[in-house]
Amino acid sequence: MLYNIVLFFHILGAALIFMSIGLLFTAMISMLHAKDVKGIRQWSSLAVKLDILFPISTILTLASAFYLVFSAWGWGYAWINVSVAALIGNSILGILFNLIRLKGIGEAANRETDNVPSSALLNKVRDRILWKAVSIMTLVTIGILFLMVMKLETAGSLMAMGIAIAAGFFLAKFILGTVKNEAPKEALTSSEK
């Protein structure tokens, strides 16, 4: 009975992780395609607020995972060890790379006085490191789900995570490649107008 209750909280935590990453990705895509500063400001505010949901869901998932490992599974399974390491890695990645940059976008948007985003603000929204970090976190989370279902040995688990990380790099490059690098209207010189 207790095992099933803890398993429920583990699945709930995983669902919250997917929800928070999905909302973060939606906010970032929306910032990337926002036509005005107000849109960037609103979506960056949501992205920063998600910083609360991701750690709570990670703690819930890890706490229940540790109980399940110690009470039933044990540490002798590669898919468990790789999944736990990947989830902790995701949390570190989010703290080190995402939060600071997302707050920077919000602060820059709040300083803007014109409705048209400046080049500096657009550069912050298009930050390649931020996009790589969020894309990798997203694909690693999917990789963890894959490992939970497939329960692979060491080589397969590591390969799955390697593929997820590589796919995250390609996803970021693809998304940023779809954005036109047009300068904001305010940056046009009088001869271009």
Tab-separated table of C-alpha atoms in Angstrom:
chain	number	residue	atom	x	y	z
A	1	MET	CA	0.000	0.000	0.000
A	2	LEU	CA	2.740	2.491	0.983
A	3	TYR	CA	4.714	1.540	-2.140
A	4	ASN	CA	1.726	2.435	-4.351
A	5	ILE	CA	1.206	5.771	-2.595
A	6	VAL	CA	4.875	6.675	-3.035
A	7	LEU	CA	4.729	5.520	-6.651
A	8	PHE	CA	1.757	7.859	-7.171
A	9	PHE	CA	3.790	10.810	-5.832
A	10	HIS	CA	6.703	9.780	-8.033
A	11	ILE	CA	4.489	9.822	-11.124
A	12	LEU	CA	2.896	13.091	-9.997
A	13	GLY	CA	6.361	14.643	-9.623
A	14	ALA	CA	7.320	13.431	-13.094
A	15	ALA	CA	4.108	14.895	-14.542
A	16	LEU	CA	4.868	18.248	-12.864
A	17	ILE	CA	8.388	18.186	-14.301
A	18	PHE	CA	6.974	17.669	-17.797
A	19	MET	CA	4.421	20.402	-17.212
A	20	SER	CA	7.005	22.919	-16.000
A	21	ILE	CA	9.413	22.172	-18.853
A	22	GLY	CA	6.568	22.295	-21.368
A	23	LEU	CA	5.427	25.670	-20.068
A	24	LEU	CA	9.019	26.965	-20.014
A	25	PHE	CA	9.513	25.861	-23.619
A	26	THR	CA	6.197	27.480	-24.605
A	27	ALA	CA	7.217	30.739	-22.880
A	28	MET	CA	10.570	30.749	-24.652
A	29	ILE	CA	9.062	30.063	-28.085
A	30	SER	CA	6.549	32.847	-27.422
A	31	MET	CA	9.321	35.275	-26.434
A	32	LEU	CA	11.251	34.342	-29.553
A	33	HIS	CA	8.296	35.214	-31.779
A	34	ALA	CA	6.960	38.158	-29.767
A	35	LYS	CA	6.498	41.281	-31.877
A	36	ASP	CA	6.557	43.728	-28.987
A	37	VAL	CA	8.280	44.328	-25.659
A	38	LYS	CA	5.072	43.701	-23.726
A	39	GLY	CA	4.914	40.133	-25.040
A	40	ILE	CA	8.536	39.471	-24.152
A	41	ARG	CA	7.976	40.965	-20.703
A	42	GLN	CA	4.912	38.772	-20.002
A	43	TRP	CA	6.449	35.525	-21.261
A	44	SER	CA	9.754	36.095	-19.469
A	45	SER	CA	7.838	36.756	-16.252
A	46	LEU	CA	6.074	33.400	-16.626
A	47	ALA	CA	9.367	31.652	-17.373
A	48	VAL	CA	10.971	33.035	-14.202
A	49	LYS	CA	7.944	32.042	-12.099
A	50	LEU	CA	8.289	28.471	-13.365
A	51	ASP	CA	11.540	28.398	-11.437
A	52	ILE	CA	9.406	27.563	-8.381
A	53	LEU	CA	7.545	24.658	-9.988
A	54	PHE	CA	10.573	22.840	-11.394
A	55	PRO	CA	12.482	22.482	-8.083
A	56	ILE	CA	9.332	21.415	-6.211
A	57	SER	CA	8.538	18.776	-8.807
A	58	THR	CA	12.180	17.614	-8.856
A	59	ILE	CA	12.266	17.260	-5.063
A	60	LEU	CA	8.973	15.350	-5.108
A	61	THR	CA	10.244	13.050	-7.855
A	62	LEU	CA	13.650	12.459	-6.259
A	63	ALA	CA	12.304	11.922	-2.734
A	64	SER	CA	9.821	9.340	-3.928
A	65	ALA	CA	12.445	7.785	-6.225
A	66	PHE	CA	14.846	7.327	-3.323
A	67	TYR	CA	12.145	5.599	-1.307
A	68	LEU	CA	11.303	3.303	-4.229
A	69	VAL	CA	14.977	2.496	-4.795
A	70	PHE	CA	15.726	1.761	-1.141
A	71	SER	CA	12.509	-0.169	-0.489
A	72	ALA	CA	12.123	-2.192	-3.666
A	73	TRP	CA	14.495	-1.706	-6.560
A	74	GLY	CA	18.005	-1.063	-5.239
A	75	TRP	CA	20.869	0.759	-6.931
A	76	GLY	CA	21.917	-2.188	-9.091
A	77	TYR	CA	20.045	-0.968	-12.179
A	78	ALA	CA	21.807	1.325	-14.646
A	79	TRP	CA	18.586	2.963	-15.807
A	80	ILE	CA	17.854	4.092	-12.241
A	81	ASN	CA	21.343	5.496	-11.682
A	82	VAL	CA	21.448	7.273	-15.040
A	83	SER	CA	17.917	8.669	-14.564
A	84	VAL	CA	18.694	10.033	-11.088
A	85	ALA	CA	21.974	11.565	-12.323
A	86	ALA	CA	20.186	13.100	-15.328
A	87	LEU	CA	17.442	14.590	-13.155
A	88	ILE	CA	19.999	16.119	-10.802
A	89	GLY	CA	21.960	17.349	-13.843
A	90	ASN	CA	18.816	18.974	-15.223
A	91	SER	CA	18.301	20.802	-11.936
A	92	ILE	CA	21.871	22.087	-11.933
A	93	LEU	CA	21.599	23.128	-15.582
A	94	GLY	CA	18.431	25.060	-14.822
A	95	ILE	CA	19.984	26.908	-11.894
A	96	LEU	CA	23.305	27.707	-13.571
A	97	PHE	CA	22.140	28.670	-17.036
A	98	ASN	CA	18.414	29.313	-17.275
A	99	LEU	CA	17.312	31.352	-14.297
A	100	ILE	CA	19.976	34.069	-14.574
A	101	ARG	CA	19.390	34.522	-18.295
A	102	LEU	CA	15.600	34.479	-17.993
A	103	LYS	CA	15.732	37.103	-15.237
A	104	GLY	CA	18.072	39.134	-17.463
A	105	ILE	CA	15.532	39.044	-20.290
A	106	GLY	CA	12.785	40.237	-17.931
A	107	GLU	CA	14.941	43.035	-16.528
A	108	ALA	CA	15.972	44.156	-20.021
A	109	ALA	CA	12.336	44.102	-21.163
A	110	ASN	CA	11.310	46.193	-18.141
A	111	ARG	CA	13.964	48.801	-19.034
A	112	GLU	CA	12.709	49.138	-22.612
A	113	THR	CA	10.843	52.369	-23.254
A	114	ASP	CA	9.715	51.671	-26.806
A	115	ASN	CA	7.195	49.025	-27.807
A	116	VAL	CA	9.532	47.622	-30.476
A	117	PRO	CA	12.207	45.341	-28.938
A	118	SER	CA	15.744	46.663	-29.152
A	119	SER	CA	18.574	44.647	-30.687
A	120	ALA	CA	20.014	44.097	-27.206
A	121	LEU	CA	16.749	42.615	-25.936
A	122	LEU	CA	16.359	40.395	-29.004
A	123	ASN	CA	19.912	39.142	-28.509
A	124	LYS	CA	19.053	38.137	-24.946
A	125	VAL	CA	15.944	36.275	-26.137
A	126	ARG	CA	18.041	34.497	-28.788
A	127	ASP	CA	20.825	33.554	-26.339
A	128	ARG	CA	22.276	30.315	-27.721
A	129	ILE	CA	23.395	29.040	-24.306
A	130	LEU	CA	19.901	29.517	-22.858
A	131	TRP	CA	18.303	27.764	-25.807
A	132	LYS	CA	20.758	24.867	-25.656
A	133	ALA	CA	20.229	24.469	-21.907
A	134	VAL	CA	16.418	24.436	-22.145
A	135	SER	CA	16.428	22.159	-25.195
A	136	ILE	CA	18.803	19.725	-23.504
A	137	MET	CA	16.699	19.755	-20.319
A	138	THR	CA	13.600	18.993	-22.366
A	139	LEU	CA	15.126	16.105	-24.286
A	140	VAL	CA	16.891	14.694	-21.207
A	141	THR	CA	13.526	14.651	-19.421
A	142	ILE	CA	12.087	12.668	-22.308
A	143	GLY	CA	15.177	10.437	-22.103
A	144	ILE	CA	14.485	9.759	-18.424
A	145	LEU	CA	10.945	8.713	-19.286
A	146	PHE	CA	12.349	6.441	-21.991
A	147	LEU	CA	14.693	4.803	-19.465
A	148	MET	CA	11.878	4.296	-16.963
A	149	VAL	CA	9.924	2.398	-19.600
A	150	MET	CA	12.751	0.489	-21.303
A	151	LYS	CA	14.887	-0.244	-18.188
A	152	LEU	CA	18.119	-0.501	-20.211
A	153	GLU	CA	21.509	-1.753	-19.058
A	154	THR	CA	24.467	0.617	-18.631
A	155	ALA	CA	25.505	0.986	-22.281
A	156	GLY	CA	21.919	1.473	-23.482
A	157	SER	CA	21.114	3.947	-20.694
A	158	LEU	CA	24.201	6.033	-21.390
A	159	MET	CA	23.557	5.904	-25.121
A	160	ALA	CA	19.961	7.047	-24.620
A	161	MET	CA	21.126	10.031	-22.551
A	162	GLY	CA	23.842	10.834	-25.080
A	163	ILE	CA	21.263	10.850	-27.860
A	164	ALA	CA	18.957	13.050	-25.765
A	165	ILE	CA	21.751	15.578	-25.131
A	166	ALA	CA	22.798	15.625	-28.799
A	167	ALA	CA	19.163	16.021	-29.859
A	168	GLY	CA	18.887	18.977	-27.458
A	169	PHE	CA	21.782	20.740	-29.216
A	170	PHE	CA	20.176	20.124	-32.620
A	171	LEU	CA	16.747	21.244	-31.406
A	172	ALA	CA	18.157	24.559	-30.153
A	173	LYS	CA	20.002	25.123	-33.427
A	174	PHE	CA	16.877	24.280	-35.435
A	175	ILE	CA	14.610	26.600	-33.429
A	176	LEU	CA	17.036	29.521	-33.567
A	177	GLY	CA	17.556	28.870	-37.284
A	178	THR	CA	13.855	29.417	-37.950
A	179	VAL	CA	13.947	32.942	-36.535
A	180	LYS	CA	14.583	35.750	-38.955
A	181	ASN	CA	17.506	37.849	-37.830
A	182	GLU	CA	15.762	41.055	-38.758
A	183	ALA	CA	16.787	44.179	-36.917
A	184	PRO	CA	14.019	45.958	-35.019
A	185	LYS	CA	12.441	48.902	-36.828
A	186	GLU	CA	14.166	51.398	-34.547
A	187	ALA	CA	17.567	50.130	-35.686
A	188	LEU	CA	16.929	50.950	-39.351
A	189	THR	CA	18.840	53.916	-40.646
A	190	SER	CA	17.036	56.731	-42.389
A	191	SER	CA	18.336	55.532	-45.771
A	192	GLU	CA	16.673	52.146	-45.208
A	193	LYS	CA	13.315	53.715	-44.317
